[in-house]
Short mmCIF file of C-alpha atoms and ligand atoms in Angstrom, two decimals:
data_model
loop_
_atom_site.label_atom_id
_atom_site.label_comp_id
_atom_site.label_asym_id
_atom_site.label_seq_id
_atom_site.Cartn_x
_atom_site.Cartn_y
_atom_site.Cartn_z
CA MET A 1 1.69 24.71 18.91
CA PRO A 2 1.19 24.28 15.12
CA ALA A 3 0.03 20.76 14.22
CA ALA A 4 2.78 18.69 12.63
CA VAL A 5 2.06 17.40 9.13
CA PHE A 6 3.67 14.09 8.26
CA ASP A 7 4.56 12.62 4.90
CA PRO A 8 2.75 9.33 4.17
CA THR A 9 5.71 7.14 5.13
CA ALA A 10 6.29 8.91 8.44
CA ARG A 11 2.56 8.85 9.23
CA LEU A 12 2.26 5.09 8.67
CA LEU A 13 5.47 4.19 10.52
CA ARG A 14 4.60 6.46 13.45
CA ALA A 15 1.05 5.07 13.67
CA CYS A 16 2.44 1.52 13.70
CA ARG A 17 4.88 2.39 16.49
CA GLY A 18 2.39 4.36 18.58
CA GLU A 19 3.99 7.78 18.05
CA PRO A 20 1.74 10.86 17.71
CA VAL A 21 0.40 11.62 14.21
CA ASP A 22 -1.88 14.28 12.68
CA ARG A 23 -4.45 11.62 11.67
CA PRO A 24 -4.53 7.87 10.93
CA PRO A 25 -3.03 6.68 7.61
CA VAL A 26 -5.27 4.61 5.33
CA TRP A 27 -4.80 1.66 2.96
CA LEU A 28 -6.88 -1.42 2.08
CA MET A 29 -6.16 -5.12 2.08
CA ARG A 30 -6.59 -6.41 -1.49
CA GLN A 31 -6.60 -2.84 -2.78
CA ALA A 32 -5.35 -4.10 -6.15
CA GLY A 33 -7.59 -6.59 -7.87
CA ARG A 34 -10.68 -7.41 -9.82
CA TYR A 35 -12.83 -4.47 -8.65
CA LEU A 36 -10.52 -2.20 -10.72
CA PRO A 37 -11.18 -2.29 -14.50
CA GLU A 38 -7.53 -1.42 -15.15
CA TYR A 39 -6.52 -4.54 -13.17
CA ARG A 40 -8.82 -6.72 -15.25
CA ARG A 41 -7.26 -5.26 -18.41
CA VAL A 42 -3.69 -6.07 -17.33
CA ARG A 43 -4.79 -9.52 -16.12
CA GLU A 44 -6.41 -10.37 -19.50
CA GLY A 45 -4.75 -13.38 -21.13
CA LEU A 46 -2.48 -14.03 -18.12
CA SER A 47 -2.93 -16.56 -15.35
CA PHE A 48 -2.76 -15.17 -11.81
CA LEU A 49 0.70 -16.72 -11.23
CA GLU A 50 1.98 -15.35 -14.54
CA LEU A 51 0.92 -11.89 -13.39
CA CYS A 52 2.69 -12.40 -10.04
CA ARG A 53 5.92 -13.33 -11.88
CA ASP A 54 5.76 -10.54 -14.49
CA VAL A 55 7.73 -7.72 -12.84
CA ASP A 56 6.51 -4.87 -15.11
CA ARG A 57 2.86 -5.82 -14.84
CA ALA A 58 2.99 -6.65 -11.13
CA VAL A 59 4.54 -3.21 -10.47
CA GLU A 60 1.85 -1.57 -12.60
CA VAL A 61 -0.99 -3.38 -10.83
CA SER A 62 0.48 -2.60 -7.38
CA LEU A 63 0.46 1.13 -8.24
CA GLN A 64 -3.04 1.25 -9.77
CA PRO A 65 -4.99 1.91 -6.54
CA LEU A 66 -2.75 4.83 -5.57
CA ARG A 67 -4.17 7.32 -8.07
CA ARG A 68 -7.57 5.75 -8.53
CA VAL A 69 -8.75 5.34 -4.93
CA GLY A 70 -6.40 7.51 -2.85
CA THR A 71 -4.81 4.79 -0.73
CA GLU A 72 -1.77 5.99 1.26
CA ALA A 73 0.44 2.90 1.05
CA VAL A 74 1.28 0.35 -1.62
CA ILE A 75 1.26 -3.40 -0.92
CA PHE A 76 3.17 -5.30 -3.60
CA PHE A 77 1.02 -7.46 -5.83
CA SER A 78 1.49 -11.18 -5.19
CA ASP A 79 -0.07 -13.93 -3.11
CA ILE A 80 0.80 -15.67 0.14
CA PHE A 81 1.41 -18.91 -1.82
CA VAL A 82 4.07 -17.53 -4.16
CA PRO A 83 7.08 -18.32 -1.87
CA VAL A 84 5.69 -21.79 -1.10
CA THR A 85 6.49 -22.87 -4.67
CA GLY A 86 10.20 -22.68 -3.70
CA LEU A 87 9.72 -25.64 -1.35
CA GLY A 88 8.88 -27.77 -4.39
CA ILE A 89 5.12 -27.70 -3.79
CA GLU A 90 3.02 -27.46 -6.94
CA ILE A 91 0.26 -24.85 -6.61
CA ASP A 92 -2.42 -23.72 -9.00
CA PHE A 93 -4.99 -20.91 -8.56
CA GLN A 94 -8.60 -21.80 -9.44
CA PRO A 95 -8.98 -18.92 -8.35
CA GLY A 96 -8.02 -19.90 -4.76
CA PRO A 97 -4.87 -21.99 -4.20
CA VAL A 98 -5.07 -25.70 -5.03
CA VAL A 99 -2.22 -28.02 -4.02
CA ALA A 100 -1.44 -30.94 -6.33
CA GLU A 101 -0.39 -33.24 -3.48
CA PRO A 102 -1.80 -32.25 -0.07
CA ILE A 103 0.72 -32.76 2.74
CA ARG A 104 -0.31 -35.56 5.10
CA SER A 105 2.90 -37.31 6.17
CA LEU A 106 6.24 -36.61 7.84
CA ALA A 107 8.01 -38.02 4.77
CA GLN A 108 6.38 -35.33 2.62
CA VAL A 109 7.50 -32.59 5.02
CA GLU A 110 11.03 -33.98 5.03
CA ARG A 111 11.10 -33.98 1.23
CA LEU A 112 10.36 -30.21 1.10
CA ARG A 113 13.28 -28.44 -0.51
CA ALA A 114 15.48 -26.08 1.47
CA CYS A 115 15.22 -22.78 -0.34
CA ASP A 116 16.41 -19.23 -0.24
CA PRO A 117 13.48 -17.10 -1.44
CA ARG A 118 15.96 -14.67 -3.02
CA GLU A 119 16.80 -17.48 -5.45
CA SER A 120 13.49 -19.35 -5.74
CA VAL A 121 11.27 -16.25 -6.25
CA PRO A 122 13.72 -13.47 -7.27
CA PHE A 123 10.99 -11.56 -9.11
CA VAL A 124 9.34 -10.68 -5.75
CA PHE A 125 12.38 -8.67 -4.66
CA GLU A 126 12.75 -7.06 -8.09
CA ILE A 127 9.10 -5.92 -7.81
CA LEU A 128 9.78 -4.47 -4.35
CA ARG A 129 12.97 -2.68 -5.43
CA ARG A 130 11.19 -1.18 -8.43
CA LEU A 131 8.19 -0.08 -6.35
CA ARG A 132 10.40 1.50 -3.73
CA ARG A 133 12.09 3.60 -6.42
CA GLU A 134 8.73 4.60 -7.94
CA LEU A 135 7.36 5.66 -4.54
CA ALA A 136 10.42 7.49 -3.21
CA GLU A 137 9.59 10.95 -4.51
CA GLU A 138 6.08 11.09 -3.04
CA ARG A 139 7.25 9.28 0.10
CA VAL A 140 4.50 6.67 -0.19
CA PRO A 141 5.30 3.68 2.06
CA LEU A 142 5.76 0.16 0.66
CA ILE A 143 4.22 -2.81 2.47
CA GLY A 144 5.51 -6.37 2.21
CA PHE A 145 3.60 -9.44 3.36
CA ALA A 146 3.60 -13.17 3.94
CA GLY A 147 1.09 -15.81 4.92
CA ALA A 148 1.64 -17.14 8.44
CA PRO A 149 2.61 -20.81 8.89
CA PHE A 150 -0.77 -21.93 10.26
CA THR A 151 -2.77 -20.45 7.37
CA LEU A 152 -0.30 -21.74 4.77
CA ALA A 153 -0.40 -25.17 6.42
CA ALA A 154 -4.23 -25.10 6.51
CA TYR A 155 -4.28 -25.02 2.68
CA LEU A 156 -1.28 -27.33 2.20
CA VAL A 157 -2.85 -30.03 4.40
CA GLU A 158 -6.44 -29.59 3.16
CA GLY A 159 -5.32 -29.22 -0.47
CA ARG A 160 -7.57 -26.23 -1.14
CA GLY A 161 -9.72 -23.61 0.57
CA SER A 162 -12.41 -24.86 2.94
CA LYS A 163 -14.92 -23.47 5.41
CA GLU A 164 -13.73 -25.48 8.37
CA PHE A 165 -10.23 -26.68 7.38
CA SER A 166 -10.95 -29.87 9.29
CA ALA A 167 -7.90 -31.70 7.85
CA ILE A 168 -5.43 -29.50 9.76
CA LYS A 169 -7.47 -29.88 12.97
CA ARG A 170 -7.38 -33.65 12.48
CA MET A 171 -3.62 -33.46 12.00
CA MET A 172 -3.26 -31.40 15.21
CA LEU A 173 -4.89 -34.27 17.12
CA ARG A 174 -3.78 -37.39 15.27
CA ALA A 175 -0.36 -36.48 13.89
CA PRO A 176 0.89 -33.46 15.86
CA GLU A 177 4.52 -34.24 14.94
CA VAL A 178 3.73 -33.77 11.24
CA LEU A 179 2.08 -30.39 11.83
CA ARG A 180 4.91 -29.34 14.14
CA ALA A 181 7.50 -30.21 11.47
CA LEU A 182 5.50 -28.49 8.72
CA GLN A 183 4.99 -25.31 10.76
CA ALA A 184 8.71 -25.24 11.66
CA ARG A 185 9.64 -25.49 7.98
CA LEU A 186 7.16 -22.73 7.06
CA THR A 187 8.34 -20.50 9.93
CA THR A 188 11.88 -20.57 8.54
CA LEU A 189 10.52 -19.75 5.10
CA VAL A 190 8.40 -16.83 6.39
CA VAL A 191 11.25 -15.30 8.41
CA ASP A 192 13.66 -15.56 5.45
CA TYR A 193 11.04 -14.26 3.02
CA LEU A 194 10.00 -11.23 5.10
CA SER A 195 13.62 -10.40 5.96
CA ALA A 196 14.50 -10.44 2.26
CA GLN A 197 11.48 -8.21 1.53
CA ILE A 198 12.72 -5.70 4.13
CA ASP A 199 16.17 -5.77 2.49
CA ALA A 200 14.49 -5.12 -0.88
CA GLY A 201 12.66 -2.04 0.42
CA ALA A 202 9.52 -3.07 2.33
CA GLN A 203 9.04 -0.51 5.12
CA VAL A 204 6.22 -2.35 6.93
CA VAL A 205 5.37 -6.06 6.74
CA GLN A 206 2.02 -7.74 7.32
CA LEU A 207 1.63 -11.35 8.39
CA PHE A 208 -1.69 -12.85 7.23
CA ASP A 209 -2.90 -15.59 9.55
CA THR A 210 -6.40 -15.46 8.14
CA TRP A 211 -7.55 -18.90 9.35
CA ALA A 212 -6.00 -18.97 12.83
CA GLY A 213 -9.35 -17.57 14.00
CA LEU A 214 -10.82 -21.05 13.46
CA LEU A 215 -8.98 -22.16 16.60
CA GLY A 216 -10.19 -21.72 20.17
CA PRO A 217 -7.97 -19.88 22.67
CA GLU A 218 -6.24 -23.04 23.96
CA ASP A 219 -5.27 -24.36 20.54
CA TYR A 220 -4.25 -20.87 19.45
CA ALA A 221 -1.98 -20.58 22.51
CA GLU A 222 -0.41 -23.98 21.80
CA TRP A 223 -0.13 -23.99 18.01
CA VAL A 224 -0.06 -20.41 16.78
CA LEU A 225 1.05 -17.89 19.41
CA PRO A 226 4.57 -19.38 19.74
CA VAL A 227 4.95 -19.18 15.95
CA HIS A 228 3.84 -15.54 15.86
CA ARG A 229 6.25 -14.77 18.71
CA GLU A 230 9.13 -16.48 16.94
CA ILE A 231 8.49 -14.55 13.72
CA ALA A 232 8.12 -11.22 15.57
CA ALA A 233 11.35 -11.88 17.47
CA LYS A 234 13.38 -12.84 14.39
CA LEU A 235 12.34 -9.91 12.17
CA ASP A 236 14.17 -6.60 12.30
CA ARG A 237 11.15 -4.62 13.49
CA ALA A 238 13.27 -1.50 14.01
CA ARG A 239 13.54 -1.41 10.21
CA ALA A 240 9.98 -2.49 9.42
CA PRO A 241 7.13 -2.74 11.94
CA LEU A 242 5.05 -5.94 11.85
CA ILE A 243 1.25 -6.02 11.39
CA LEU A 244 -0.55 -9.24 12.36
CA TYR A 245 -3.93 -10.06 10.81
CA VAL A 246 -6.23 -12.88 11.90
CA LYS A 247 -9.78 -13.10 10.58
CA GLY A 248 -12.42 -13.72 13.25
CA SER A 249 -10.06 -12.94 16.13
CA ALA A 250 -12.35 -11.35 18.75
CA HIS A 251 -11.75 -14.32 21.08
CA LEU A 252 -7.96 -14.26 20.53
CA LEU A 253 -7.10 -10.60 21.05
CA ALA A 254 -5.54 -10.97 24.50
CA PRO A 255 -2.84 -13.42 23.33
CA MET A 256 -2.43 -11.59 20.00
CA PHE A 257 -1.43 -8.44 21.91
CA ASP A 258 1.34 -10.57 23.46
CA SER A 259 2.66 -11.77 20.10
CA GLY A 260 5.23 -9.00 19.79
CA ALA A 261 3.59 -7.60 16.63
CA ASP A 262 3.59 -3.80 16.44
CA VAL A 263 0.06 -3.62 15.04
CA ILE A 264 -2.93 -5.95 15.45
CA SER A 265 -5.26 -5.90 12.45
CA LEU A 266 -8.91 -6.35 13.53
CA ASP A 267 -11.72 -7.78 11.47
CA TRP A 268 -15.09 -6.03 11.38
CA ARG A 269 -16.68 -8.21 14.06
CA VAL A 270 -14.30 -6.91 16.74
CA ASP A 271 -15.45 -4.16 19.12
CA VAL A 272 -12.74 -1.53 18.51
CA ALA A 273 -13.22 0.26 21.84
CA ALA A 274 -12.79 -3.01 23.76
CA ALA A 275 -9.72 -3.91 21.66
CA ALA A 276 -8.22 -0.46 22.30
CA ARG A 277 -8.62 -0.89 26.08
CA LEU A 278 -7.13 -4.38 25.96
CA ALA A 279 -4.17 -3.30 23.81
CA GLY A 280 -2.85 -0.66 26.19
CA ARG A 281 0.58 0.44 24.97
CA ARG A 282 1.46 -3.01 23.63
CA ALA A 283 0.37 -2.56 20.02
CA SER A 284 -1.40 -0.20 17.62
CA LEU A 285 -4.64 -1.23 15.90
CA GLN A 286 -5.48 -1.63 12.23
CA GLY A 287 -8.93 -1.94 10.70
CA ASN A 288 -11.71 -2.58 10.70
CA LEU A 289 -14.52 -1.49 8.36
CA ASP A 290 -16.62 -4.38 7.01
CA PRO A 291 -15.58 -4.67 3.31
CA ALA A 292 -19.29 -4.92 2.46
CA PHE A 293 -19.83 -1.46 4.01
CA LEU A 294 -18.11 0.06 0.95
CA PHE A 295 -21.48 -0.42 -0.77
CA ALA A 296 -22.96 2.25 1.56
CA PRO A 297 -23.42 5.91 0.54
CA PRO A 298 -20.29 8.09 1.07
CA GLU A 299 -21.68 9.93 4.11
CA ALA A 300 -22.48 6.62 5.86
CA ILE A 301 -18.94 5.40 5.14
CA ALA A 302 -17.50 8.64 6.54
CA ALA A 303 -19.62 8.28 9.70
CA ARG A 304 -18.27 4.74 10.23
CA VAL A 305 -14.69 5.93 9.71
CA ARG A 306 -15.21 8.64 12.36
CA ALA A 307 -16.71 6.03 14.71
CA ILE A 308 -13.73 3.68 14.24
CA ALA A 309 -11.28 6.52 14.87
CA ALA A 310 -13.17 7.61 18.01
CA ALA A 311 -13.39 4.05 19.36
CA ALA A 312 -9.66 3.54 18.72
CA ALA A 313 -8.65 6.81 20.39
CA PRO A 314 -7.43 5.13 23.63
CA ALA A 315 -5.09 2.89 21.58
CA ARG A 316 -1.52 4.08 21.00
CA GLY A 317 -2.11 4.25 17.22
CA LEU A 318 -4.55 3.41 14.42
CA VAL A 319 -4.06 2.44 10.77
CA LEU A 320 -7.39 2.70 8.95
CA ASN A 321 -8.12 -0.36 6.83
CA LEU A 322 -10.88 -2.84 6.12
CA GLY A 323 -11.61 -5.83 8.34
CA HIS A 324 -10.68 -8.11 5.42
CA GLY A 325 -9.86 -7.68 1.72
CA CYS A 326 -11.75 -5.67 -0.91
CA LEU A 327 -14.38 -7.83 -2.58
CA PRO A 328 -14.28 -8.37 -6.37
CA ASP A 329 -17.48 -6.31 -6.77
CA THR A 330 -16.49 -3.48 -4.41
CA PRO A 331 -17.61 -0.12 -5.85
CA ILE A 332 -14.71 2.21 -6.60
CA GLU A 333 -16.73 5.18 -5.21
CA GLY A 334 -16.98 3.37 -1.87
CA VAL A 335 -13.21 2.90 -1.65
CA ARG A 336 -12.68 6.55 -2.56
CA ALA A 337 -15.21 7.63 0.11
CA PHE A 338 -13.29 5.52 2.65
CA THR A 339 -9.88 7.10 1.94
CA ASP A 340 -11.42 10.61 1.69
CA ALA A 341 -13.01 10.11 5.11
CA ALA A 342 -9.62 9.17 6.58
CA ARG A 343 -8.07 12.36 5.22
CA ALA A 344 -10.97 14.44 6.57
CA LEU A 345 -10.11 13.29 10.11
CA ALA A 346 -7.20 15.77 10.04
CA ASN A 347 -9.65 18.68 10.28
CA ARG A 348 -11.43 17.43 13.37
CA PRO A 349 -10.46 18.17 16.96
CA ALA A 350 -8.76 15.19 18.61
O1 CP3 B 401 -3.61 -6.96 -0.62
C1 CP3 B 401 -3.17 -6.92 -1.78
O2 CP3 B 401 -3.64 -6.14 -2.64
C2 CP3 B 401 -1.97 -7.76 -2.15
C3 CP3 B 401 -2.24 -8.98 -2.82
C4 CP3 B 401 -2.78 -10.21 -2.11
C5 CP3 B 401 -3.47 -11.23 -2.83
N1 CP3 B 401 -3.71 -12.25 -1.97
C6 CP3 B 401 -3.81 -11.16 -4.26
C7 CP3 B 401 -4.75 -12.13 -4.83
C8 CP3 B 401 -2.67 -10.64 -0.79
C9 CP3 B 401 -2.07 -9.91 0.41
C10 CP3 B 401 -3.27 -11.93 -0.71
C11 CP3 B 401 -3.31 -12.71 0.54
C12 CP3 B 401 -4.00 -14.00 0.56
N2 CP3 B 401 -4.14 -14.92 -0.44
C13 CP3 B 401 -4.57 -14.56 1.74
C14 CP3 B 401 -4.58 -13.93 3.10
C15 CP3 B 401 -5.54 -12.82 3.24
C16 CP3 B 401 -6.96 -13.12 2.92
O3 CP3 B 401 -7.46 -12.55 1.94
O4 CP3 B 401 -7.57 -13.90 3.63
C17 CP3 B 401 -5.12 -15.82 1.38
C18 CP3 B 401 -5.84 -16.77 2.30
C19 CP3 B 401 -4.83 -16.03 0.00
C20 CP3 B 401 -5.15 -17.22 -0.81
C21 CP3 B 401 -5.93 -16.87 -2.02
N3 CP3 B 401 -5.41 -16.31 -3.17
C22 CP3 B 401 -7.32 -17.08 -2.27
C23 CP3 B 401 -8.27 -17.71 -1.27
C24 CP3 B 401 -7.60 -16.62 -3.57
C25 CP3 B 401 -8.89 -16.73 -4.36
C26 CP3 B 401 -10.04 -16.05 -3.86
C27 CP3 B 401 -9.96 -14.55 -3.97
O5 CP3 B 401 -10.17 -13.89 -2.96
O6 CP3 B 401 -9.72 -14.03 -5.08
C28 CP3 B 401 -6.40 -16.11 -4.11
C29 CP3 B 401 -6.20 -15.47 -5.42
C30 CP3 B 401 -5.83 -14.03 -5.39
N4 CP3 B 401 -4.87 -13.47 -4.57
C31 CP3 B 401 -6.35 -13.00 -6.22
C32 CP3 B 401 -5.69 -11.81 -5.88
C33 CP3 B 401 -5.86 -10.45 -6.50
C34 CP3 B 401 -7.42 -13.18 -7.31
C35 CP3 B 401 -6.71 -13.51 -8.58
C36 CP3 B 401 -7.52 -13.13 -9.80
O7 CP3 B 401 -7.36 -12.01 -10.28
O8 CP3 B 401 -8.27 -14.00 -10.25
#
């Protein structure tokens, strides 16, 4: 039987849904950004939020990695905190998000504005519509994304990035009703935001719950899993499969496979073979090369890509990616070696 060859959209969607493909598709978290000189040129003289709101430039920056590093999907350029501004929260990037008034009380949660992201951040959907048109001819898939409620709340409560995010853990214990109300508000926002992205042309959506890995299994089961389940249940996953990413999630994989997400995105500390066995038919895998490994010589990168693909073979599907985002000093040759290695998997026996 001749091997089927899939266009990039079909390959990604099929891999997410666990349908047979010729080889895994490849893209990178944070594939647009400071490691690309052409990004730094566009960014010159603009603040990060100005770039996110400038439709022409955001479209340009989203497309930059496609030709330069051979990625096989486009994620629109933005940040997980962009939709949060619609709630009336003032956010600055220095370069990570900084919240003018950290949320600590129920009164503050109750004062958050009701918002329809289509009206509060209309530029996001214009960017997606434009990208979808640009990508149609080559059938390159478009990925939408949102931050998950716990990770958004971790910054909103702490006020800025932190190693431990102890303020949200304190809130879990001392003022659980405030955190419950805040997460409920953010869950509505995330569902509305991702649904609007799907309407605007996103073919896959990724939920970033980067900091949920700071929780142990019991707190994850109580505070995060029900939120992931609610989001997975409310999204139209027949139109756009859902990828769930948690950084440092080796101890949380069993419940994550029960979240309803179509794909679980693994960080580089996870044993892929063990994750593949645990997943069964419940979800496909994404990941998981250490972003720092892109500093290795091309042949070493290719060997790691082959090892990830082999370890993931028992899973129903694999999307090749990093275990976290590209670093600002990532070498372009390393990214190119990574995507080339993914394409070379097509010529190997299964
Ligand atoms: O993947 C992509 O290419 C799409 C764009 C994207 C950005 N941020 C652009 C960005 C995505 C998907 C994100 C997600 C994001 N943002 C997360 C979740 C995933 C993760 O990386 O953990 C989080 C926690 C944030 C919050 C955030 N935004 C931080 C901590 C920072 C500063 C530190 C850093 O890594 O740069 C930002 C700023 C930011 N977001 C930049 C970019 C390209 C840097 C802006 C610049 O050019 O100065």
